[in-house]
Tab-separated table of C-alpha atoms in Angstrom:
chain	number	residue	atom	x	y	z
N	1	UNK	CA	28.511	58.879	-23.852
N	2	UNK	CA	26.974	58.350	-27.017
N	3	UNK	CA	24.434	61.282	-28.365
N	4	UNK	CA	20.664	60.156	-28.516
N	5	UNK	CA	18.802	60.372	-31.461
N	6	UNK	CA	15.953	62.225	-29.744
N	7	UNK	CA	15.693	63.520	-26.506
N	8	UNK	CA	12.655	64.055	-24.084
N	9	UNK	CA	13.472	66.808	-21.103
N	10	UNK	CA	10.429	67.362	-18.703
N	11	UNK	CA	10.653	70.970	-17.674
N	12	UNK	CA	11.163	71.692	-14.320
N	13	UNK	CA	9.135	74.201	-11.876
N	14	UNK	CA	5.765	74.511	-13.575
N	15	UNK	CA	3.841	75.788	-10.800
N	16	UNK	CA	-0.251	75.103	-10.602
N	17	UNK	CA	-1.662	77.536	-13.375
N	18	UNK	CA	-4.426	79.774	-13.026
N	19	UNK	CA	-6.744	81.573	-14.820
N	20	UNK	CA	-4.823	84.500	-17.020
N	21	UNK	CA	-1.071	83.229	-16.158
N	22	UNK	CA	0.950	84.147	-19.115
N	23	UNK	CA	2.834	80.540	-20.441
N	24	UNK	CA	5.174	82.198	-22.343
N	25	UNK	CA	6.532	83.488	-18.979
N	26	UNK	CA	6.535	80.355	-17.066
N	27	UNK	CA	8.089	78.525	-20.460
N	28	UNK	CA	10.594	80.715	-20.486
N	29	UNK	CA	11.293	80.628	-16.466
N	30	UNK	CA	11.084	77.101	-16.228
N	31	UNK	CA	13.472	76.395	-19.314
N	32	UNK	CA	15.961	78.566	-17.459
N	33	UNK	CA	15.550	76.288	-14.439
N	34	UNK	CA	15.853	73.078	-16.038
N	35	UNK	CA	18.925	74.484	-18.033
N	36	UNK	CA	17.983	74.040	-21.609
N	37	UNK	CA	17.697	76.601	-24.168
N	38	UNK	CA	15.632	76.943	-27.198
N	39	UNK	CA	17.024	75.123	-30.217
N	40	UNK	CA	15.975	75.478	-33.620
N	41	UNK	CA	13.600	72.486	-34.151
N	42	UNK	CA	12.660	72.259	-30.777
N	43	UNK	CA	9.756	70.219	-30.106
N	44	UNK	CA	7.584	71.472	-26.366
N	45	UNK	CA	4.621	69.543	-25.932
N	46	UNK	CA	2.538	71.198	-23.481
N	47	UNK	CA	-0.633	68.996	-21.769
N	48	UNK	CA	-3.591	70.805	-22.370
N	49	UNK	CA	-4.394	71.166	-18.524
N	50	UNK	CA	-2.599	73.809	-18.529
N	51	UNK	CA	-3.574	75.434	-21.542
N	52	UNK	CA	-7.877	75.256	-20.651
N	53	UNK	CA	-6.544	76.335	-17.004
N	54	UNK	CA	-4.555	79.427	-18.142
N	55	UNK	CA	-7.398	80.444	-20.733
N	56	UNK	CA	-9.925	79.715	-18.049
N	57	UNK	CA	-11.803	77.194	-19.905
N	58	UNK	CA	-13.252	76.349	-16.168
N	59	UNK	CA	-17.258	75.670	-16.143
N	60	UNK	CA	-19.429	75.871	-12.589
N	61	UNK	CA	-21.350	73.428	-12.439
N	62	UNK	CA	-24.006	75.433	-10.525
N	63	UNK	CA	-24.367	77.593	-13.603
N	64	UNK	CA	-25.482	74.803	-16.346
N	65	UNK	CA	-29.051	74.783	-17.608
N	66	UNK	CA	-29.349	71.153	-18.498
N	67	UNK	CA	-31.060	70.686	-21.686
N	68	UNK	CA	-33.701	68.003	-21.593
N	69	UNK	CA	-31.643	66.206	-24.050
N	70	UNK	CA	-28.553	66.180	-21.459
N	71	UNK	CA	-31.196	65.102	-19.172
N	72	UNK	CA	-31.895	62.046	-21.003
N	73	UNK	CA	-28.068	61.319	-21.518
N	74	UNK	CA	-27.409	61.411	-18.086
N	75	UNK	CA	-30.034	59.049	-17.068
N	76	UNK	CA	-29.095	56.484	-19.828
N	77	UNK	CA	-25.380	57.078	-18.710
N	78	UNK	CA	-25.633	57.267	-14.998
N	79	UNK	CA	-23.889	60.899	-15.028
N	80	UNK	CA	-24.803	64.420	-14.316
N	81	UNK	CA	-26.955	66.087	-16.369
N	82	UNK	CA	-25.132	69.151	-15.856
N	83	UNK	CA	-21.963	67.487	-17.163
N	84	UNK	CA	-23.482	66.023	-20.143
N	85	UNK	CA	-24.900	69.373	-20.859
N	86	UNK	CA	-21.333	70.953	-21.133
N	87	UNK	CA	-20.106	67.828	-23.345
N	88	UNK	CA	-23.247	68.449	-25.490
N	89	UNK	CA	-22.467	72.082	-26.224
N	90	UNK	CA	-18.519	71.136	-26.694
N	91	UNK	CA	-19.460	68.038	-29.572
N	92	UNK	CA	-20.880	67.761	-32.908
N	93	UNK	CA	-22.661	64.629	-32.074
N	94	UNK	CA	-22.731	61.322	-29.520
N	95	UNK	CA	-21.302	58.586	-31.212
N	96	UNK	CA	-21.851	56.146	-28.528
N	97	UNK	CA	-23.761	55.839	-25.128
N	98	UNK	CA	-23.541	53.199	-22.662
N	99	UNK	CA	-23.980	53.071	-19.029
N	100	UNK	CA	-20.663	55.419	-17.369
N	101	UNK	CA	-19.329	56.022	-20.803
N	102	UNK	CA	-20.476	58.851	-23.770
N	103	UNK	CA	-18.000	59.582	-27.011
N	104	UNK	CA	-18.493	62.349	-28.728
N	105	UNK	CA	-16.737	63.832	-31.744
N	106	UNK	CA	-15.989	67.067	-30.248
N	107	UNK	CA	-16.702	70.131	-31.836
N	108	UNK	CA	-13.052	70.565	-32.962
N	109	UNK	CA	-13.297	66.792	-34.921
N	110	UNK	CA	-11.363	64.417	-32.588
N	111	UNK	CA	-12.862	61.816	-31.111
N	112	UNK	CA	-13.083	61.940	-27.312
N	113	UNK	CA	-15.107	60.324	-23.969
N	114	UNK	CA	-17.323	63.258	-22.117
N	115	UNK	CA	-15.884	65.884	-24.817
N	116	UNK	CA	-12.327	65.389	-22.621
N	117	UNK	CA	-14.147	67.480	-19.884
N	118	UNK	CA	-14.243	65.044	-17.096
N	119	UNK	CA	-10.384	63.965	-16.729
N	120	UNK	CA	-9.258	67.549	-15.280
N	121	UNK	CA	-12.003	68.516	-12.865
N	122	UNK	CA	-12.551	69.949	-9.584
N	123	UNK	CA	-9.963	70.818	-7.197
N	124	UNK	CA	-11.439	69.073	-3.351
N	125	UNK	CA	-11.508	72.000	-1.915
N	126	UNK	CA	-13.362	74.057	-4.224
N	127	UNK	CA	-16.577	75.135	-2.582
N	128	UNK	CA	-18.433	75.317	-5.926
N	129	UNK	CA	-17.875	72.121	-8.142
N	130	UNK	CA	-16.467	72.692	-11.748
N	131	UNK	CA	-15.112	71.332	-14.574
N	132	UNK	CA	-12.551	72.283	-17.035
N	133	UNK	CA	-12.986	71.792	-20.783
N	134	UNK	CA	-10.872	71.667	-23.678
N	135	UNK	CA	-9.341	74.317	-25.140
N	136	UNK	CA	-11.313	76.692	-27.681
N	137	UNK	CA	-8.599	76.470	-30.356
N	138	UNK	CA	-5.717	74.406	-29.373
N	139	UNK	CA	-4.154	75.134	-32.500
N	140	UNK	CA	-4.827	78.838	-31.883
N	141	UNK	CA	-3.396	78.198	-28.632
N	142	UNK	CA	-0.525	76.422	-30.470
N	143	UNK	CA	0.548	79.400	-32.515
N	144	UNK	CA	0.075	82.134	-29.712
N	145	UNK	CA	2.576	80.103	-27.930
N	146	UNK	CA	5.183	79.389	-30.767
N	147	UNK	CA	4.846	83.035	-31.403
N	148	UNK	CA	5.020	84.139	-27.744
N	149	UNK	CA	8.115	82.475	-27.380
N	150	UNK	CA	9.804	83.752	-30.957
N	151	UNK	CA	9.124	86.888	-30.090
N	152	UNK	CA	11.073	86.343	-26.045
N	153	UNK	CA	13.958	83.865	-27.098
N	154	UNK	CA	14.555	84.564	-30.933
N	155	UNK	CA	13.324	80.831	-31.502
N	156	UNK	CA	10.169	79.175	-32.997
N	157	UNK	CA	10.130	76.162	-31.532
N	158	UNK	CA	7.043	73.642	-32.780
N	159	UNK	CA	4.041	73.070	-30.339
N	160	UNK	CA	2.012	70.445	-29.701
N	161	UNK	CA	-0.898	70.148	-26.830
N	162	UNK	CA	-1.112	67.107	-26.108
N	163	UNK	CA	-3.524	65.029	-24.402
N	164	UNK	CA	-4.739	61.405	-23.423
N	165	UNK	CA	-7.599	59.053	-24.481
N	166	UNK	CA	-8.930	55.537	-24.936
N	167	UNK	CA	-9.011	54.268	-28.476
N	168	UNK	CA	-10.650	51.207	-30.344
N	169	UNK	CA	-9.675	48.204	-30.717
N	170	UNK	CA	-6.774	48.143	-27.872
N	171	UNK	CA	-6.575	48.756	-24.060
N	172	UNK	CA	-5.341	51.783	-22.127
N	173	UNK	CA	-5.269	55.191	-22.577
N	174	UNK	CA	-2.528	57.284	-25.307
N	175	UNK	CA	-1.226	60.441	-25.966
N	176	UNK	CA	-2.686	62.379	-29.152
N	177	UNK	CA	-1.966	66.301	-30.100
N	178	UNK	CA	-4.822	68.189	-29.354
N	179	UNK	CA	-3.337	71.099	-31.685
N	180	UNK	CA	0.029	71.895	-33.313
N	181	UNK	CA	1.780	74.838	-34.449
N	182	UNK	CA	5.129	75.144	-36.704
N	183	UNK	CA	5.093	71.901	-38.414
N	184	UNK	CA	3.454	69.408	-40.660
N	185	UNK	CA	1.704	67.372	-38.511
N	186	UNK	CA	0.904	64.153	-40.736
N	187	UNK	CA	3.627	63.226	-42.878
N	188	UNK	CA	4.072	61.583	-46.428
N	189	UNK	CA	6.677	59.585	-46.907
N	190	UNK	CA	7.863	57.266	-49.592
N	191	UNK	CA	7.264	53.815	-48.677
N	192	UNK	CA	8.295	50.717	-50.055
N	193	UNK	CA	7.856	49.500	-52.645
N	194	UNK	CA	4.359	47.424	-53.688
N	195	UNK	CA	3.580	44.328	-53.424
N	196	UNK	CA	4.361	43.675	-57.321
N	197	UNK	CA	8.002	46.182	-56.972
N	198	UNK	CA	5.890	48.177	-59.420
N	199	UNK	CA	5.757	51.477	-57.628
N	200	UNK	CA	6.006	53.486	-54.134
N	201	UNK	CA	3.701	53.369	-51.732
N	202	UNK	CA	2.681	56.818	-49.817
N	203	UNK	CA	2.656	56.331	-46.430
N	204	UNK	CA	0.687	58.908	-44.108
N	205	UNK	CA	2.379	58.924	-40.694
N	206	UNK	CA	1.127	60.538	-37.877
N	207	UNK	CA	4.040	62.252	-36.570
N	208	UNK	CA	2.211	64.693	-34.249
N	209	UNK	CA	0.662	62.500	-32.225
N	210	UNK	CA	3.641	59.807	-32.083
N	211	UNK	CA	5.606	62.300	-30.307
N	212	UNK	CA	2.366	63.531	-28.008
N	213	UNK	CA	2.100	59.847	-27.041
N	214	UNK	CA	6.371	59.930	-26.208
N	215	UNK	CA	5.890	63.071	-24.630
N	216	UNK	CA	2.586	61.636	-22.619
N	217	UNK	CA	4.782	58.670	-21.365
N	218	UNK	CA	7.125	60.549	-19.433
N	219	UNK	CA	4.420	63.425	-18.057
N	220	UNK	CA	2.640	60.369	-16.701
N	221	UNK	CA	5.520	58.694	-15.267
N	222	UNK	CA	7.189	61.988	-13.361
N	223	UNK	CA	6.131	61.789	-9.491
N	224	UNK	CA	5.383	65.794	-9.747
N	225	UNK	CA	3.126	67.261	-12.157
N	226	UNK	CA	5.403	67.326	-15.265
N	227	UNK	CA	3.103	69.410	-18.002
N	228	UNK	CA	5.632	70.467	-20.605
N	229	UNK	CA	8.265	68.071	-22.054
N	230	UNK	CA	10.731	69.807	-24.423
N	231	UNK	CA	12.098	66.977	-27.299
N	232	UNK	CA	15.227	67.532	-28.800
N	233	UNK	CA	16.425	65.907	-32.217
N	234	UNK	CA	12.757	65.411	-34.744
N	235	UNK	CA	13.683	66.845	-37.676
N	236	UNK	CA	9.871	68.181	-38.194
N	237	UNK	CA	8.745	69.627	-41.632
N	238	UNK	CA	7.751	73.102	-41.389
N	239	UNK	CA	4.565	74.038	-42.043
N	240	UNK	CA	1.334	76.634	-41.105
N	241	UNK	CA	-1.213	73.754	-41.252
N	242	UNK	CA	-1.779	73.265	-37.250
N	243	UNK	CA	-3.533	69.578	-36.846
N	244	UNK	CA	-6.537	69.597	-38.729
N	245	UNK	CA	-4.587	66.766	-41.306
N	246	UNK	CA	-4.813	64.413	-38.209
N	247	UNK	CA	-8.611	64.223	-38.339
N	248	UNK	CA	-10.104	61.528	-40.568
N	249	UNK	CA	-13.301	63.182	-42.549
N	250	UNK	CA	-16.277	61.405	-40.656
N	251	UNK	CA	-17.564	60.690	-44.453
N	252	UNK	CA	-14.367	58.078	-44.887
N	253	UNK	CA	-13.948	56.544	-41.216
N	254	UNK	CA	-15.243	52.985	-41.478
N	255	UNK	CA	-15.563	52.987	-37.645
N	256	UNK	CA	-17.876	55.257	-36.505
V	1	UNK	CA	24.352	69.616	-21.391
V	2	UNK	CA	21.370	68.455	-19.364
V	3	UNK	CA	20.586	65.091	-18.839
V	4	UNK	CA	16.954	64.402	-20.632
V	5	UNK	CA	14.639	61.941	-18.764
V	6	UNK	CA	14.014	59.635	-21.788
V	7	UNK	CA	16.491	59.050	-24.402
V	8	UNK	CA	16.177	57.197	-27.811
V	9	UNK	CA	19.119	55.922	-29.533
V	10	UNK	CA	18.886	54.035	-33.053
V	11	UNK	CA	21.220	51.186	-33.251
V	12	UNK	CA	23.651	51.661	-36.349
V	13	UNK	CA	24.598	48.998	-38.688
V	14	UNK	CA	22.043	46.129	-38.732
V	15	UNK	CA	22.338	44.843	-42.009
V	16	UNK	CA	19.577	43.159	-43.889
V	17	UNK	CA	17.948	40.381	-42.112
V	18	UNK	CA	17.602	36.910	-43.495
V	19	UNK	CA	15.697	33.715	-43.062
V	20	UNK	CA	17.543	32.244	-39.653
V	21	UNK	CA	19.608	34.898	-38.832
V	22	UNK	CA	20.696	34.866	-35.454
V	23	UNK	CA	19.243	38.698	-33.964
V	24	UNK	CA	20.801	38.043	-30.799
V	25	UNK	CA	24.116	38.429	-32.442
V	26	UNK	CA	23.091	41.396	-35.105
V	27	UNK	CA	21.641	43.104	-31.626
V	28	UNK	CA	25.182	42.721	-29.469
V	29	UNK	CA	27.217	43.528	-32.565
V	30	UNK	CA	25.122	46.528	-33.536
V	31	UNK	CA	25.149	47.690	-29.679
V	32	UNK	CA	28.793	47.500	-29.868
V	33	UNK	CA	28.918	49.246	-33.075
V	34	UNK	CA	26.781	51.762	-31.446
V	35	UNK	CA	29.291	52.509	-28.741
V	36	UNK	CA	26.556	51.869	-26.374
V	37	UNK	CA	25.809	48.939	-23.496
V	38	UNK	CA	22.595	48.007	-21.959
V	39	UNK	CA	22.016	49.091	-18.725
V	40	UNK	CA	19.320	47.752	-16.109
V	41	UNK	CA	16.043	48.870	-17.623
V	42	UNK	CA	16.945	49.598	-21.038
V	43	UNK	CA	14.047	49.254	-23.948
V	44	UNK	CA	14.659	47.675	-27.118
V	45	UNK	CA	12.293	48.684	-29.604
V	46	UNK	CA	12.534	46.177	-32.692
V	47	UNK	CA	10.519	46.400	-36.010
V	48	UNK	CA	8.331	44.012	-36.906
V	49	UNK	CA	9.931	43.291	-40.034
V	50	UNK	CA	13.684	42.003	-39.040
V	51	UNK	CA	11.808	39.569	-36.696
V	52	UNK	CA	9.615	38.020	-39.357
V	53	UNK	CA	12.232	37.902	-41.510
V	54	UNK	CA	14.770	35.798	-39.412
V	55	UNK	CA	11.984	33.672	-38.289
V	56	UNK	CA	11.521	33.318	-42.431
V	57	UNK	CA	7.921	33.837	-42.268
V	58	UNK	CA	7.897	34.682	-46.145
V	59	UNK	CA	4.794	33.092	-47.803
V	60	UNK	CA	5.177	32.955	-51.596
V	61	UNK	CA	2.261	33.305	-53.589
V	62	UNK	CA	2.519	30.547	-56.106
V	63	UNK	CA	2.448	28.623	-53.179
V	64	UNK	CA	-0.771	29.912	-52.601
V	65	UNK	CA	-4.307	28.010	-53.382
V	66	UNK	CA	-6.681	30.909	-52.660
V	67	UNK	CA	-10.172	29.153	-50.902
V	68	UNK	CA	-13.019	30.500	-52.111
V	69	UNK	CA	-14.022	32.556	-49.847
V	70	UNK	CA	-10.542	34.516	-51.027
V	71	UNK	CA	-11.531	34.631	-54.191
V	72	UNK	CA	-14.633	36.807	-53.443
V	73	UNK	CA	-12.838	39.113	-51.024
V	74	UNK	CA	-10.541	39.535	-53.561
V	75	UNK	CA	-12.988	40.717	-56.419
V	76	UNK	CA	-14.745	42.947	-53.753
V	77	UNK	CA	-11.504	44.676	-52.800
V	78	UNK	CA	-9.733	44.362	-55.961
V	79	UNK	CA	-6.519	42.762	-54.594
V	80	UNK	CA	-4.737	39.790	-55.241
V	81	UNK	CA	-6.848	36.602	-54.201
V	82	UNK	CA	-3.688	34.481	-52.851
V	83	UNK	CA	-2.476	37.679	-50.887
V	84	UNK	CA	-6.093	37.573	-49.580
V	85	UNK	CA	-6.039	33.812	-48.676
V	86	UNK	CA	-3.127	34.732	-46.700
V	87	UNK	CA	-4.599	37.369	-45.017
V	88	UNK	CA	-7.927	35.123	-44.149
V	89	UNK	CA	-5.724	32.313	-42.609
V	90	UNK	CA	-3.946	35.115	-40.771
V	91	UNK	CA	-6.887	36.636	-39.593
V	92	UNK	CA	-10.126	35.960	-36.993
V	93	UNK	CA	-12.333	37.468	-38.975
V	94	UNK	CA	-12.706	40.458	-41.430
V	95	UNK	CA	-14.128	43.789	-39.848
V	96	UNK	CA	-14.671	46.010	-43.126
V	97	UNK	CA	-14.387	45.259	-46.706
V	98	UNK	CA	-14.312	47.976	-49.344
V	99	UNK	CA	-12.524	49.108	-52.583
V	100	UNK	CA	-8.585	48.815	-51.746
V	101	UNK	CA	-8.576	47.833	-47.901
V	102	UNK	CA	-9.765	44.981	-45.841
V	103	UNK	CA	-9.441	45.322	-42.256
V	104	UNK	CA	-9.197	42.215	-40.236
V	105	UNK	CA	-8.573	40.933	-36.518
V	106	UNK	CA	-5.708	39.409	-36.980
V	107	UNK	CA	-5.034	35.727	-34.974
V	108	UNK	CA	-3.023	37.573	-32.281
V	109	UNK	CA	-6.025	40.338	-31.486
V	110	UNK	CA	-4.405	43.431	-33.309
V	111	UNK	CA	-7.033	44.906	-35.729
V	112	UNK	CA	-5.254	45.520	-38.855
V	113	UNK	CA	-5.075	46.145	-42.496
V	114	UNK	CA	-4.537	43.101	-44.417
V	115	UNK	CA	-2.932	41.237	-41.286
V	116	UNK	CA	-0.595	43.333	-41.070
V	117	UNK	CA	1.258	41.201	-44.404
V	118	UNK	CA	1.338	43.922	-47.218
V	119	UNK	CA	3.311	46.833	-46.060
V	120	UNK	CA	6.373	44.532	-45.939
V	121	UNK	CA	6.818	42.590	-49.312
V	122	UNK	CA	8.656	41.525	-52.164
V	123	UNK	CA	12.142	42.565	-52.960
V	124	UNK	CA	11.932	43.758	-56.947
V	125	UNK	CA	14.812	41.477	-57.658
V	126	UNK	CA	12.534	38.440	-56.558
V	127	UNK	CA	11.724	35.897	-59.553
V	128	UNK	CA	8.867	34.599	-57.353
V	129	UNK	CA	6.164	37.215	-55.645
V	130	UNK	CA	6.273	36.266	-51.666
V	131	UNK	CA	5.122	38.818	-48.746
V	132	UNK	CA	6.075	38.782	-45.303
V	133	UNK	CA	3.717	37.764	-42.689
V	134	UNK	CA	3.718	38.760	-39.282
V	135	UNK	CA	5.073	36.685	-36.386
V	136	UNK	CA	3.728	33.804	-35.610
V	137	UNK	CA	3.440	34.340	-31.872
V	138	UNK	CA	5.206	38.485	-31.256
V	139	UNK	CA	5.138	37.696	-27.343
V	140	UNK	CA	7.385	34.622	-27.814
V	141	UNK	CA	9.582	36.353	-29.897
V	142	UNK	CA	9.983	39.327	-27.682
V	143	UNK	CA	10.602	37.097	-24.569
V	144	UNK	CA	13.707	34.978	-26.358
V	145	UNK	CA	15.097	37.962	-27.676
V	146	UNK	CA	14.766	39.138	-23.610
V	147	UNK	CA	16.103	36.107	-22.548
V	148	UNK	CA	19.146	35.792	-25.241
V	149	UNK	CA	20.197	39.040	-24.731
V	150	UNK	CA	20.484	38.537	-20.788
V	151	UNK	CA	22.348	35.007	-21.409
V	152	UNK	CA	25.307	37.210	-23.528
V	153	UNK	CA	25.061	40.436	-21.822
V	154	UNK	CA	23.925	39.772	-18.474
V	155	UNK	CA	21.187	42.426	-18.862
V	156	UNK	CA	17.745	41.280	-19.715
V	157	UNK	CA	16.365	44.299	-21.020
V	158	UNK	CA	12.420	45.078	-22.059
V	159	UNK	CA	11.285	44.361	-25.223
V	160	UNK	CA	8.752	45.652	-27.907
V	161	UNK	CA	8.007	44.231	-31.174
V	162	UNK	CA	6.557	47.320	-33.242
V	163	UNK	CA	4.636	47.668	-36.125
V	164	UNK	CA	2.857	50.640	-37.546
V	165	UNK	CA	-0.824	50.738	-38.399
V	166	UNK	CA	-3.475	52.947	-39.223
V	167	UNK	CA	-6.600	53.576	-36.404
V	168	UNK	CA	-10.332	54.653	-36.598
V	169	UNK	CA	-11.018	58.502	-36.351
V	170	UNK	CA	-7.757	59.761	-36.956
V	171	UNK	CA	-5.283	60.036	-40.317
V	172	UNK	CA	-1.823	58.959	-40.300
V	173	UNK	CA	-0.060	55.617	-39.038
V	174	UNK	CA	1.175	54.913	-35.695
V	175	UNK	CA	3.631	52.870	-34.250
V	176	UNK	CA	2.215	50.443	-31.725
V	177	UNK	CA	3.529	47.124	-29.799
V	178	UNK	CA	2.675	43.649	-31.779
V	179	UNK	CA	4.757	41.900	-28.582
V	180	UNK	CA	6.048	43.068	-25.308
V	181	UNK	CA	8.700	41.389	-22.549
V	182	UNK	CA	9.528	41.745	-19.476
V	183	UNK	CA	7.201	44.672	-18.219
V	184	UNK	CA	3.732	45.538	-17.778
V	185	UNK	CA	2.091	46.808	-21.186
V	186	UNK	CA	-0.747	48.810	-19.737
V	187	UNK	CA	-0.419	50.450	-16.584
V	188	UNK	CA	-2.728	51.135	-14.223
V	189	UNK	CA	-1.748	54.801	-12.722
V	190	UNK	CA	-3.930	56.455	-9.946
V	191	UNK	CA	-5.198	59.845	-11.734
V	192	UNK	CA	-7.152	62.653	-10.516
V	193	UNK	CA	-9.571	63.423	-8.050
V	194	UNK	CA	-13.232	62.753	-9.602
V	195	UNK	CA	-15.843	64.759	-10.486
V	196	UNK	CA	-16.711	65.171	-6.622
V	197	UNK	CA	-13.486	64.774	-5.740
V	198	UNK	CA	-13.885	62.085	-3.166
V	199	UNK	CA	-12.609	58.947	-5.320
V	200	UNK	CA	-9.444	58.532	-6.811
V	201	UNK	CA	-9.876	57.582	-10.671
V	202	UNK	CA	-7.758	54.745	-12.035
V	203	UNK	CA	-6.365	55.454	-15.300
V	204	UNK	CA	-5.101	52.599	-17.503
V	205	UNK	CA	-2.562	53.811	-19.657
V	206	UNK	CA	-0.661	51.999	-23.256
V	207	UNK	CA	2.871	52.161	-21.846
V	208	UNK	CA	3.769	50.019	-24.395
V	209	UNK	CA	2.283	51.458	-27.797
V	210	UNK	CA	3.332	55.171	-26.391
V	211	UNK	CA	7.074	54.013	-26.193
V	212	UNK	CA	6.405	52.074	-29.932
V	213	UNK	CA	5.421	55.165	-31.628
V	214	UNK	CA	8.093	57.037	-29.801
V	215	UNK	CA	10.424	54.946	-31.967
V	216	UNK	CA	7.909	54.482	-35.121
V	217	UNK	CA	8.848	58.359	-35.207
V	218	UNK	CA	12.844	57.627	-35.726
V	219	UNK	CA	12.373	54.626	-36.907
V	220	UNK	CA	10.009	56.317	-39.969
V	221	UNK	CA	13.026	59.518	-40.172
V	222	UNK	CA	16.101	57.760	-40.716
V	223	UNK	CA	17.381	58.382	-44.190
V	224	UNK	CA	18.917	54.470	-43.378
V	225	UNK	CA	16.864	51.436	-42.438
V	226	UNK	CA	16.768	52.189	-38.858
V	227	UNK	CA	14.646	48.638	-37.313
V	228	UNK	CA	15.928	48.947	-33.733
V	229	UNK	CA	15.653	51.604	-31.217
V	230	UNK	CA	17.506	51.767	-28.156
V	231	UNK	CA	15.114	53.794	-25.296
V	232	UNK	CA	16.688	54.571	-21.963
V	233	UNK	CA	15.290	56.430	-18.817
V	234	UNK	CA	11.915	54.854	-19.155
V	235	UNK	CA	10.572	53.495	-15.780
V	236	UNK	CA	8.713	50.476	-16.736
V	237	UNK	CA	7.167	47.813	-14.108
V	238	UNK	CA	8.671	44.525	-14.120
V	239	UNK	CA	6.237	41.788	-15.824
V	240	UNK	CA	6.058	38.464	-17.466
V	241	UNK	CA	2.780	39.309	-18.798
V	242	UNK	CA	3.282	39.656	-22.572
V	243	UNK	CA	0.996	42.614	-24.730
V	244	UNK	CA	-2.076	40.288	-24.634
V	245	UNK	CA	-3.444	43.078	-21.552
V	246	UNK	CA	-3.253	45.571	-24.737
V	247	UNK	CA	-5.897	43.801	-26.702
V	248	UNK	CA	-9.482	45.206	-26.157
V	249	UNK	CA	-12.035	42.444	-25.459
V	250	UNK	CA	-14.284	42.350	-28.237
V	251	UNK	CA	-17.001	41.619	-26.858
V	252	UNK	CA	-16.462	45.111	-24.478
V	253	UNK	CA	-15.284	47.420	-27.942
V	254	UNK	CA	-17.748	49.604	-28.820
V	255	UNK	CA	-16.606	50.710	-32.081
V	256	UNK	CA	-16.086	46.853	-34.404
């Protein structure tokens, strides 16, 4: 069998995560159960949902007092005013609103429907409806996991916390990187000669999003919950910068 | 060694492609050289550039007579008026223009800077400057490759013709599917219970773009030209629909 350049493994046996759970323990156990041990250069892509759950980012709707702005938004968009209050608290501004749709700039910079809130929400056996917010600071969460895994295993993997979202121009959701640790999320690569062959064009490649999308494909296809994917073979460039480089400066964005 | 769920192989030994080259021959030879034979369900992701070259989608700038609209656009954006003429011919409309940037809706529906033209352009030893346009109908090109490979090998692989492009809101380019054959480019998947646990949410997932991005990551990282990536392990849904489902109806797009 020929060795692939890039291989993606779904980690087995990750249980339903509860607030306070130690994800380092879960990851170490799951790697062992899967028959894998971390190698230098490995990337762990971790679904936002289990980070948020472990960090207890639940909000109970009966504890939310909607502001008048949230009530207005809920009427305009035909949504729950308490949910809209949470969306507004999580956002810098609302970019688009229409029946059934609220697209915001999240306070961490990503453009996301409902501030990423409504996709992972209540379990049906819950007495009190609750929703799950995105991690407070995904880059910090990623960094903690990286450091924790280094302490436990001797290897500091690259970490991507991924989510999936809609986008402009094209149908269908796509996985993207919400937070990263350990590597350059956007790589400057030297491109091809320009139109007149005189200079080299620099291309910025969103490698973190490309790998997040690849892992998201597998997470979505798995028959059971598959919140963690190990990617082996990616040659990423070490960096402490986090995922900020992925966020386009709103002033330079022609599509807001 | 634990088997990965998804593996990506860069095909070896694809030469520089010239107009008229038979890509089926090149792919079959390259698979053999790489030590791989097609298996049912395999996906071949093929860089737009080699499709365009084999289809002789070169345009010579000295043969292009810029219209007055192209001249105006070239002045506004500080570009070559002949190149702008080609961009306009390849496009339905210009969405954004500013110094150094022209973003259009390509006649096939994708939103793309310079109609995808200026990234792969002249070779420096060319006497006459030329540029390379996108394939005329990428879905048709994909279908022909799929059928040709089936005839030659007995296996009809799923095909993605990929390119990479910038996007709204986020920095860095990302691979995406320009054309597809054999599978559902956008999958309807049943999601999680909704906010009140009463109904199931349907999520549309752009699986073709997720796989295109994964392959694009490898193509960009390869030390040498790596225009074809085989993806094994993706369980795609058979369909004859092509990539049209990926294009959002402009009337329903809130970010144009």
